[in-house]
N, C-alpha and C. Protein backbone atom coordinates (compact mmCIF):
# COMPACT_ATOMS: atom_id res chain seq x y z
N MET A 1 -23.95 3.42 9.76
CA MET A 1 -23.67 2.00 10.31
C MET A 1 -22.30 2.02 10.87
N LYS A 2 -22.08 1.49 12.09
CA LYS A 2 -20.85 1.44 12.78
C LYS A 2 -19.90 0.32 12.06
N SER A 3 -18.73 0.60 11.98
CA SER A 3 -17.69 -0.38 11.47
C SER A 3 -17.54 -1.56 12.35
N PRO A 4 -17.29 -2.69 11.73
CA PRO A 4 -17.11 -3.88 12.61
C PRO A 4 -15.60 -3.93 12.98
N LEU A 5 -14.82 -2.96 12.60
CA LEU A 5 -13.36 -2.88 12.74
C LEU A 5 -13.07 -1.57 13.63
N THR A 6 -12.23 -1.77 14.51
CA THR A 6 -11.66 -0.59 15.30
C THR A 6 -10.13 -0.71 15.31
N TYR A 7 -9.45 0.36 14.72
CA TYR A 7 -7.96 0.27 14.67
C TYR A 7 -7.40 0.17 16.07
N GLN A 8 -6.44 -0.74 16.19
CA GLN A 8 -5.76 -1.09 17.44
C GLN A 8 -4.37 -0.57 17.44
N ASP A 9 -3.49 -1.05 16.58
CA ASP A 9 -2.08 -0.58 16.57
C ASP A 9 -1.44 -1.01 15.30
N THR A 10 -0.12 -0.58 15.15
CA THR A 10 0.68 -0.94 14.03
C THR A 10 1.95 -1.53 14.57
N LEU A 11 2.44 -2.57 13.99
CA LEU A 11 3.67 -3.17 14.23
C LEU A 11 4.61 -2.92 13.00
N PHE A 12 5.77 -2.53 13.18
CA PHE A 12 6.61 -2.15 12.06
C PHE A 12 8.03 -2.90 12.18
N VAL A 13 8.35 -3.60 11.19
CA VAL A 13 9.61 -4.31 11.15
C VAL A 13 10.47 -3.77 10.05
N ASN A 14 11.49 -3.03 10.47
CA ASN A 14 12.54 -2.51 9.49
C ASN A 14 13.65 -3.40 9.35
N PHE A 15 13.93 -3.82 8.16
CA PHE A 15 15.14 -4.84 7.95
C PHE A 15 16.35 -4.14 8.30
N ARG A 16 16.49 -2.83 8.23
CA ARG A 16 17.81 -2.25 8.43
C ARG A 16 18.18 -2.36 9.92
N HIS A 17 17.30 -2.74 10.85
CA HIS A 17 17.54 -2.92 12.25
C HIS A 17 18.17 -4.25 12.51
N PHE A 18 18.48 -5.07 11.49
CA PHE A 18 19.02 -6.37 11.71
C PHE A 18 20.35 -6.53 10.97
N ALA A 19 21.29 -7.28 11.60
CA ALA A 19 22.58 -7.49 11.03
C ALA A 19 22.52 -8.61 10.01
N PHE A 20 22.73 -8.28 8.73
CA PHE A 20 22.67 -9.27 7.60
C PHE A 20 24.11 -9.84 7.45
N PRO A 21 24.13 -11.13 6.98
CA PRO A 21 25.45 -11.73 6.79
C PRO A 21 25.92 -11.17 5.47
N GLU A 22 27.32 -11.37 5.34
CA GLU A 22 27.88 -10.90 3.97
C GLU A 22 27.27 -11.59 2.79
N GLY A 23 27.00 -10.86 1.80
CA GLY A 23 26.40 -11.48 0.59
C GLY A 23 24.87 -11.34 0.68
N SER A 24 24.38 -10.76 1.67
CA SER A 24 22.96 -10.56 1.82
C SER A 24 22.78 -9.08 2.22
N GLY A 25 21.53 -8.55 2.28
CA GLY A 25 21.43 -7.19 2.69
C GLY A 25 19.96 -6.88 3.06
N ALA A 26 19.81 -5.88 3.77
CA ALA A 26 18.51 -5.42 4.26
C ALA A 26 17.74 -4.62 3.08
N GLY A 27 18.55 -3.89 2.31
CA GLY A 27 17.88 -3.09 1.21
C GLY A 27 17.01 -2.07 1.97
N TYR A 28 15.94 -1.61 1.41
CA TYR A 28 15.00 -0.65 1.99
C TYR A 28 13.72 -1.47 2.22
N ARG A 29 13.82 -2.63 2.82
CA ARG A 29 12.62 -3.46 3.00
C ARG A 29 12.07 -3.34 4.45
N TRP A 30 10.70 -3.54 4.50
CA TRP A 30 10.01 -3.43 5.80
C TRP A 30 8.73 -4.14 5.70
N VAL A 31 8.09 -4.47 6.88
CA VAL A 31 6.81 -4.99 6.93
C VAL A 31 5.99 -4.11 7.92
N ASP A 32 4.84 -3.80 7.50
CA ASP A 32 3.98 -2.98 8.27
C ASP A 32 2.66 -3.81 8.57
N VAL A 33 2.36 -3.93 9.82
CA VAL A 33 1.11 -4.74 10.21
C VAL A 33 0.21 -3.86 11.02
N LYS A 34 -0.90 -3.52 10.36
CA LYS A 34 -1.99 -2.67 10.99
C LYS A 34 -2.97 -3.71 11.59
N ARG A 35 -3.24 -3.62 12.91
CA ARG A 35 -4.18 -4.59 13.54
C ARG A 35 -5.48 -3.80 13.88
N PHE A 36 -6.54 -4.53 13.69
CA PHE A 36 -7.86 -3.98 13.94
C PHE A 36 -8.60 -5.00 14.84
N ARG A 37 -9.28 -4.41 15.88
CA ARG A 37 -10.25 -5.29 16.67
C ARG A 37 -11.55 -5.63 15.88
N LEU A 38 -11.99 -6.88 15.97
CA LEU A 38 -13.28 -7.17 15.39
C LEU A 38 -14.35 -6.83 16.43
N ALA A 39 -15.53 -6.48 15.87
CA ALA A 39 -16.74 -6.29 16.69
C ALA A 39 -17.09 -7.65 17.34
N ALA A 40 -17.91 -7.59 18.35
CA ALA A 40 -18.33 -8.79 19.05
C ALA A 40 -18.96 -9.88 18.14
N ASP A 41 -19.70 -9.47 17.20
CA ASP A 41 -20.32 -10.46 16.27
C ASP A 41 -20.00 -9.99 14.91
N PRO A 42 -18.72 -10.27 14.44
CA PRO A 42 -18.29 -9.64 13.15
C PRO A 42 -19.04 -10.35 11.98
N PRO A 43 -19.12 -9.58 10.85
CA PRO A 43 -19.83 -10.11 9.67
C PRO A 43 -18.97 -11.05 8.92
N ALA A 44 -19.38 -11.43 7.81
CA ALA A 44 -18.68 -12.40 6.87
C ALA A 44 -17.38 -11.70 6.40
N ASP A 45 -16.44 -12.52 5.99
CA ASP A 45 -15.12 -11.95 5.63
C ASP A 45 -15.27 -10.88 4.48
N ARG A 46 -16.11 -11.04 3.50
CA ARG A 46 -16.15 -10.00 2.41
C ARG A 46 -16.61 -8.67 2.98
N ASP A 47 -17.44 -8.72 4.00
CA ASP A 47 -17.88 -7.49 4.61
C ASP A 47 -16.74 -6.88 5.48
N LEU A 48 -15.96 -7.73 6.08
CA LEU A 48 -14.82 -7.30 6.81
C LEU A 48 -13.80 -6.61 5.92
N LEU A 49 -13.64 -7.22 4.70
CA LEU A 49 -12.63 -6.61 3.79
C LEU A 49 -13.10 -5.27 3.28
N ALA A 50 -14.45 -5.12 3.08
CA ALA A 50 -15.01 -3.80 2.67
C ALA A 50 -14.84 -2.81 3.79
N ALA A 51 -15.06 -3.26 5.07
CA ALA A 51 -14.84 -2.37 6.22
C ALA A 51 -13.38 -1.89 6.35
N LEU A 52 -12.47 -2.87 6.05
CA LEU A 52 -11.09 -2.55 6.08
C LEU A 52 -10.69 -1.41 5.08
N ILE A 53 -11.15 -1.63 3.91
CA ILE A 53 -10.90 -0.65 2.80
C ILE A 53 -11.50 0.73 3.10
N ALA A 54 -12.56 0.75 3.92
CA ALA A 54 -13.18 2.00 4.38
C ALA A 54 -12.41 2.69 5.52
N GLN A 55 -11.54 1.97 6.19
CA GLN A 55 -10.90 2.56 7.36
C GLN A 55 -9.86 3.60 6.89
N PRO A 56 -9.69 4.69 7.60
CA PRO A 56 -8.66 5.71 7.36
C PRO A 56 -7.34 5.20 7.22
N GLU A 57 -7.00 4.25 8.16
CA GLU A 57 -5.65 3.63 8.19
C GLU A 57 -5.29 2.83 6.94
N PHE A 58 -6.30 2.42 6.14
CA PHE A 58 -6.06 1.73 4.98
C PHE A 58 -5.43 2.61 3.84
N ARG A 59 -5.79 3.92 3.93
CA ARG A 59 -5.27 4.85 2.94
C ARG A 59 -3.87 5.36 3.39
N ASP A 60 -2.97 4.47 3.19
CA ASP A 60 -1.55 4.78 3.65
C ASP A 60 -0.65 4.64 2.43
N LEU A 61 0.17 5.62 2.18
CA LEU A 61 1.03 5.60 1.01
C LEU A 61 2.21 4.59 1.33
N TYR A 62 2.53 4.34 2.57
CA TYR A 62 3.62 3.56 2.94
C TYR A 62 4.89 4.19 2.36
N ASP A 63 5.04 5.42 2.50
CA ASP A 63 6.21 6.18 2.04
C ASP A 63 6.91 6.89 3.19
N GLY A 64 6.46 6.57 4.39
CA GLY A 64 7.13 7.20 5.61
C GLY A 64 6.38 8.47 6.01
N SER A 65 5.47 9.01 5.23
CA SER A 65 4.79 10.36 5.56
C SER A 65 3.76 10.15 6.64
N GLU A 66 3.31 8.87 6.86
CA GLU A 66 2.24 8.62 7.84
C GLU A 66 0.98 9.40 7.61
N ILE A 67 0.79 9.70 6.35
CA ILE A 67 -0.44 10.47 6.07
C ILE A 67 -1.55 9.37 5.64
N TRP A 68 -2.61 9.56 6.48
CA TRP A 68 -3.78 8.59 6.14
C TRP A 68 -4.83 9.47 5.56
N GLN A 69 -5.83 8.90 5.01
CA GLN A 69 -6.93 9.59 4.30
C GLN A 69 -6.52 10.13 2.89
N ASP A 70 -5.41 9.50 2.38
CA ASP A 70 -5.02 9.92 1.04
C ASP A 70 -5.93 9.16 0.07
N LEU A 71 -5.79 9.44 -1.21
CA LEU A 71 -6.52 8.75 -2.26
C LEU A 71 -5.81 7.43 -2.65
N ARG A 72 -4.68 7.22 -2.00
CA ARG A 72 -3.78 6.07 -2.48
C ARG A 72 -3.65 5.05 -1.30
N HIS A 73 -3.36 3.84 -1.72
CA HIS A 73 -3.08 2.76 -0.78
C HIS A 73 -1.83 2.07 -1.37
N GLY A 74 -0.68 2.22 -0.73
CA GLY A 74 0.52 1.74 -1.30
C GLY A 74 0.73 2.24 -2.69
N ARG A 75 0.77 1.32 -3.61
CA ARG A 75 1.06 1.78 -5.05
C ARG A 75 -0.20 1.91 -5.89
N TRP A 76 -1.31 1.79 -5.15
CA TRP A 76 -2.64 1.76 -5.86
C TRP A 76 -3.50 2.96 -5.54
N TRP A 77 -4.43 3.30 -6.46
CA TRP A 77 -5.53 4.17 -6.13
C TRP A 77 -6.49 3.36 -5.17
N ALA A 78 -6.71 3.95 -4.14
CA ALA A 78 -7.58 3.26 -3.07
C ALA A 78 -8.97 2.89 -3.62
N ASP A 79 -9.49 3.78 -4.46
CA ASP A 79 -10.81 3.49 -4.96
C ASP A 79 -10.89 2.41 -6.01
N ARG A 80 -9.76 1.91 -6.41
CA ARG A 80 -9.75 0.82 -7.40
C ARG A 80 -9.57 -0.59 -6.65
N ILE A 81 -9.57 -0.60 -5.36
CA ILE A 81 -9.54 -1.75 -4.56
C ILE A 81 -10.87 -2.09 -3.88
N GLY A 82 -11.36 -3.27 -4.16
CA GLY A 82 -12.59 -3.71 -3.53
C GLY A 82 -12.40 -5.02 -2.87
N PRO A 83 -13.34 -5.53 -2.14
CA PRO A 83 -13.20 -6.82 -1.49
C PRO A 83 -12.90 -7.94 -2.50
N GLU A 84 -13.42 -7.80 -3.69
CA GLU A 84 -13.20 -8.86 -4.70
C GLU A 84 -11.72 -8.92 -5.14
N ALA A 85 -10.88 -7.91 -4.79
CA ALA A 85 -9.43 -7.88 -5.25
C ALA A 85 -8.67 -8.81 -4.33
N TYR A 86 -9.29 -9.24 -3.28
CA TYR A 86 -8.51 -10.12 -2.26
C TYR A 86 -8.84 -11.54 -2.63
N VAL A 87 -7.89 -12.35 -2.69
CA VAL A 87 -8.02 -13.85 -3.03
C VAL A 87 -7.63 -14.65 -1.90
N PRO A 88 -8.49 -15.71 -1.55
CA PRO A 88 -8.10 -16.55 -0.36
C PRO A 88 -6.81 -17.23 -0.63
N VAL A 89 -6.09 -17.42 0.49
CA VAL A 89 -4.79 -18.16 0.39
C VAL A 89 -4.64 -18.89 1.68
N ASP A 90 -3.97 -20.00 1.62
CA ASP A 90 -3.78 -20.87 2.93
C ASP A 90 -2.53 -20.24 3.59
N ALA A 91 -2.36 -20.81 4.81
CA ALA A 91 -1.25 -20.24 5.69
C ALA A 91 0.15 -20.44 4.98
N GLU A 92 0.29 -21.56 4.40
CA GLU A 92 1.58 -21.91 3.74
C GLU A 92 1.79 -20.88 2.56
N GLY A 93 0.76 -20.64 1.83
CA GLY A 93 0.86 -19.70 0.72
C GLY A 93 1.11 -18.29 1.17
N ALA A 94 0.36 -17.82 2.23
CA ALA A 94 0.63 -16.49 2.76
C ALA A 94 1.96 -16.37 3.28
N ASN A 95 2.46 -17.30 4.06
CA ASN A 95 3.83 -17.12 4.62
C ASN A 95 4.88 -17.33 3.54
N GLY A 96 4.60 -18.10 2.53
CA GLY A 96 5.56 -18.18 1.39
C GLY A 96 5.79 -16.95 0.72
N ILE A 97 4.73 -16.13 0.54
CA ILE A 97 4.86 -14.81 -0.12
C ILE A 97 5.84 -14.01 0.61
N VAL A 98 5.70 -13.89 1.92
CA VAL A 98 6.48 -13.03 2.75
C VAL A 98 7.96 -13.62 2.79
N ARG A 99 8.09 -14.96 3.03
CA ARG A 99 9.32 -15.57 3.15
C ARG A 99 10.22 -15.50 1.93
N ASN A 100 9.53 -15.70 0.75
CA ASN A 100 10.26 -15.61 -0.51
C ASN A 100 10.73 -14.16 -0.73
N TRP A 101 9.90 -13.21 -0.46
CA TRP A 101 10.31 -11.78 -0.68
C TRP A 101 11.38 -11.40 0.30
N ALA A 102 11.29 -11.81 1.61
CA ALA A 102 12.27 -11.46 2.55
C ALA A 102 13.64 -12.00 2.23
N GLY A 103 13.64 -13.27 1.67
CA GLY A 103 14.93 -13.85 1.29
C GLY A 103 15.44 -13.51 -0.08
N GLY A 104 14.78 -12.51 -0.67
CA GLY A 104 15.07 -12.21 -2.10
C GLY A 104 16.49 -11.63 -2.28
N LEU A 105 17.14 -11.03 -1.16
CA LEU A 105 18.46 -10.52 -1.26
C LEU A 105 19.51 -11.36 -0.62
N GLY A 106 19.11 -12.62 -0.33
CA GLY A 106 20.03 -13.48 0.47
C GLY A 106 19.49 -13.89 1.71
N PRO A 107 20.35 -14.63 2.48
CA PRO A 107 19.83 -15.15 3.77
C PRO A 107 19.28 -14.12 4.69
N VAL A 108 18.28 -14.52 5.46
CA VAL A 108 17.68 -13.61 6.46
C VAL A 108 18.24 -13.90 7.84
N PRO A 109 18.68 -12.83 8.51
CA PRO A 109 19.18 -13.17 9.85
C PRO A 109 18.18 -13.87 10.76
N ALA A 110 18.61 -14.72 11.67
CA ALA A 110 17.79 -15.43 12.53
C ALA A 110 16.88 -14.60 13.37
N GLU A 111 17.45 -13.44 13.77
CA GLU A 111 16.66 -12.42 14.66
C GLU A 111 15.47 -11.85 13.87
N LEU A 112 15.74 -11.59 12.55
CA LEU A 112 14.69 -11.00 11.67
C LEU A 112 13.69 -12.15 11.34
N ASP A 113 14.09 -13.38 11.12
CA ASP A 113 13.13 -14.39 10.89
C ASP A 113 12.26 -14.71 12.10
N ALA A 114 12.87 -14.57 13.33
CA ALA A 114 11.99 -14.69 14.48
C ALA A 114 11.02 -13.55 14.65
N ARG A 115 11.44 -12.34 14.28
CA ARG A 115 10.48 -11.31 14.35
C ARG A 115 9.38 -11.40 13.34
N LEU A 116 9.74 -11.92 12.09
CA LEU A 116 8.65 -12.10 11.11
C LEU A 116 7.80 -13.31 11.59
N GLY A 117 8.37 -14.21 12.28
CA GLY A 117 7.48 -15.29 12.89
C GLY A 117 6.48 -14.72 13.85
N GLU A 118 6.86 -13.79 14.66
CA GLU A 118 5.90 -13.17 15.67
C GLU A 118 4.83 -12.31 14.95
N THR A 119 5.26 -11.53 13.98
CA THR A 119 4.44 -10.58 13.37
C THR A 119 3.59 -11.00 12.20
N VAL A 120 4.18 -12.03 11.50
CA VAL A 120 3.44 -12.44 10.26
C VAL A 120 3.21 -13.96 10.23
N TYR A 121 4.31 -14.83 10.38
CA TYR A 121 4.13 -16.25 10.14
C TYR A 121 3.13 -16.95 11.14
N GLU A 122 3.31 -16.66 12.43
CA GLU A 122 2.45 -17.24 13.48
C GLU A 122 0.99 -16.77 13.30
N PRO A 123 0.82 -15.36 13.21
CA PRO A 123 -0.53 -14.94 12.96
C PRO A 123 -1.22 -15.50 11.71
N ALA A 124 -0.42 -15.78 10.66
CA ALA A 124 -1.11 -16.33 9.53
C ALA A 124 -1.48 -17.82 9.70
N ARG A 125 -0.64 -18.49 10.53
CA ARG A 125 -0.93 -19.90 10.81
C ARG A 125 -2.24 -19.94 11.69
N ARG A 126 -2.39 -19.08 12.67
CA ARG A 126 -3.52 -19.01 13.56
C ARG A 126 -4.76 -18.46 12.91
N ALA A 127 -4.68 -17.69 11.87
CA ALA A 127 -5.80 -17.00 11.32
C ALA A 127 -6.93 -18.09 10.81
N SER A 128 -8.08 -17.64 10.98
CA SER A 128 -9.19 -18.46 10.54
C SER A 128 -9.42 -18.25 8.97
N SER A 129 -8.98 -17.17 8.46
CA SER A 129 -8.95 -16.95 7.05
C SER A 129 -7.86 -16.02 6.66
N ARG A 130 -7.40 -16.14 5.40
CA ARG A 130 -6.26 -15.26 4.93
C ARG A 130 -6.51 -14.92 3.45
N TYR A 131 -6.15 -13.70 3.13
CA TYR A 131 -6.33 -13.23 1.75
C TYR A 131 -5.06 -12.44 1.31
N VAL A 132 -4.80 -12.58 0.08
CA VAL A 132 -3.71 -11.88 -0.59
C VAL A 132 -4.33 -10.92 -1.61
N LEU A 133 -3.75 -9.66 -1.66
CA LEU A 133 -4.31 -8.77 -2.74
C LEU A 133 -3.84 -9.23 -4.05
N GLY A 134 -4.80 -9.58 -4.90
CA GLY A 134 -4.51 -10.13 -6.22
C GLY A 134 -4.00 -9.03 -7.22
N GLU A 135 -3.87 -9.42 -8.45
CA GLU A 135 -3.41 -8.52 -9.40
C GLU A 135 -4.49 -7.49 -9.70
N LEU A 136 -4.04 -6.22 -9.83
CA LEU A 136 -4.95 -5.13 -10.15
C LEU A 136 -4.55 -4.66 -11.54
N PRO A 137 -5.49 -4.04 -12.32
CA PRO A 137 -5.12 -3.58 -13.66
C PRO A 137 -4.14 -2.48 -13.57
N GLU A 138 -3.44 -2.27 -14.59
CA GLU A 138 -2.31 -1.26 -14.71
C GLU A 138 -2.84 0.14 -14.35
N ASP A 139 -4.05 0.45 -14.73
CA ASP A 139 -4.68 1.79 -14.49
C ASP A 139 -4.97 2.00 -12.99
N ALA A 140 -4.86 0.94 -12.17
CA ALA A 140 -5.10 1.15 -10.74
C ALA A 140 -3.85 1.65 -10.08
N ARG A 141 -2.73 1.68 -10.74
CA ARG A 141 -1.45 2.22 -10.14
C ARG A 141 -1.59 3.69 -10.21
N HIS A 142 -1.19 4.32 -8.99
CA HIS A 142 -1.24 5.77 -8.97
C HIS A 142 -0.05 6.43 -9.55
N ASP A 143 -0.02 7.71 -9.50
CA ASP A 143 0.97 8.57 -10.23
C ASP A 143 2.51 8.35 -9.75
N TYR A 144 2.70 7.88 -8.54
CA TYR A 144 4.08 7.58 -8.20
C TYR A 144 4.30 6.22 -7.52
N ALA A 145 3.51 5.28 -8.08
CA ALA A 145 3.49 3.85 -7.60
C ALA A 145 4.93 3.23 -7.62
N GLN A 146 5.81 3.77 -8.44
CA GLN A 146 7.11 3.09 -8.66
C GLN A 146 7.96 3.31 -7.40
N VAL A 147 7.52 4.13 -6.32
CA VAL A 147 8.33 4.21 -5.20
C VAL A 147 8.56 2.88 -4.52
N HIS A 148 7.59 1.94 -4.74
CA HIS A 148 7.78 0.61 -4.13
C HIS A 148 8.26 -0.35 -5.21
N ILE A 149 9.43 -0.96 -5.03
CA ILE A 149 9.92 -1.97 -5.92
C ILE A 149 8.99 -3.21 -5.92
N GLU A 150 8.78 -3.68 -4.75
CA GLU A 150 7.85 -4.76 -4.61
C GLU A 150 6.75 -4.39 -3.50
N PHE A 151 5.61 -4.91 -3.60
CA PHE A 151 4.52 -4.58 -2.71
C PHE A 151 3.64 -5.80 -2.54
N HIS A 152 3.67 -6.41 -1.36
CA HIS A 152 2.86 -7.59 -1.07
C HIS A 152 1.91 -7.32 0.02
N GLU A 153 0.70 -7.78 -0.07
CA GLU A 153 -0.29 -7.41 0.92
C GLU A 153 -1.14 -8.72 1.24
N LEU A 154 -1.28 -8.93 2.57
CA LEU A 154 -2.10 -9.90 3.15
C LEU A 154 -3.07 -9.33 4.04
N VAL A 155 -4.20 -9.94 4.17
CA VAL A 155 -5.22 -9.73 5.21
C VAL A 155 -5.45 -10.98 5.96
N LEU A 156 -5.22 -10.96 7.27
CA LEU A 156 -5.39 -12.14 8.20
C LEU A 156 -6.58 -11.83 9.09
N VAL A 157 -7.51 -12.79 9.04
CA VAL A 157 -8.66 -12.62 9.89
C VAL A 157 -8.59 -13.72 10.93
N ASP A 158 -8.51 -13.33 12.23
CA ASP A 158 -8.41 -14.32 13.38
C ASP A 158 -9.58 -14.11 14.20
N ARG A 159 -10.68 -14.84 13.97
CA ARG A 159 -11.91 -14.68 14.63
C ARG A 159 -11.77 -15.17 16.13
N ALA A 160 -10.94 -16.17 16.41
CA ALA A 160 -10.81 -16.59 17.79
C ALA A 160 -10.17 -15.47 18.64
N LEU A 161 -9.18 -14.76 18.11
CA LEU A 161 -8.58 -13.60 18.88
C LEU A 161 -9.35 -12.29 18.73
N GLY A 162 -10.20 -12.30 17.73
CA GLY A 162 -10.95 -11.05 17.40
C GLY A 162 -10.11 -10.00 16.80
N VAL A 163 -9.25 -10.39 15.94
CA VAL A 163 -8.24 -9.45 15.17
C VAL A 163 -8.23 -9.65 13.75
N LEU A 164 -8.20 -8.50 13.03
CA LEU A 164 -7.92 -8.53 11.53
C LEU A 164 -6.63 -7.78 11.43
N SER A 165 -5.67 -8.43 10.65
CA SER A 165 -4.29 -7.78 10.47
C SER A 165 -4.13 -7.53 8.95
N LEU A 166 -3.79 -6.29 8.63
CA LEU A 166 -3.43 -5.89 7.30
C LEU A 166 -1.88 -5.92 7.22
N VAL A 167 -1.33 -6.80 6.50
CA VAL A 167 0.13 -7.06 6.41
C VAL A 167 0.59 -6.51 5.08
N VAL A 168 1.53 -5.55 5.09
CA VAL A 168 2.18 -5.03 3.85
C VAL A 168 3.68 -5.26 4.01
N ALA A 169 4.21 -6.02 3.00
CA ALA A 169 5.64 -6.28 2.93
C ALA A 169 6.14 -5.56 1.67
N ALA A 170 7.07 -4.67 1.78
CA ALA A 170 7.45 -3.86 0.64
C ALA A 170 8.82 -3.39 0.72
N ASP A 171 9.35 -2.85 -0.31
CA ASP A 171 10.71 -2.25 -0.36
C ASP A 171 10.57 -0.91 -1.21
N ASP A 172 11.43 -0.01 -0.88
CA ASP A 172 11.40 1.23 -1.61
C ASP A 172 12.82 1.81 -1.75
């Protein structure tokens, strides 16, 4: 069966590319947004989540190696993640997750906030549905999951634009 998702592109926001004010800092934080085109008549969201998990681009260690098809997804064993692991969230909740994490080391530069607006906040507001990766059991963590200090994941489904976005906000 053909997947209802086709990989389109990746947007990457590296916090180190922005000038932070004194008392704040970039750390090793970044946001990775993988975008997928939806098929002409996409299935229900749970089926889209299953299709996302089956995509080669989902199996990304997010360690800079750009190796896909691994057994891992971020800090998790990929086979321990199913559609049921994603919990519906409203736009305010989705954006709050990223906003709170981004401001965790102090004030966020206006240019970075604008970039996050373009890549995360506006798409989350426009999305017809949003999901956050919920808590997974401890045995779902892979052998070097500790490379990520924090790892936040959202899935944004925008049926009007025909796009599903996998948003990962993390630091290492």
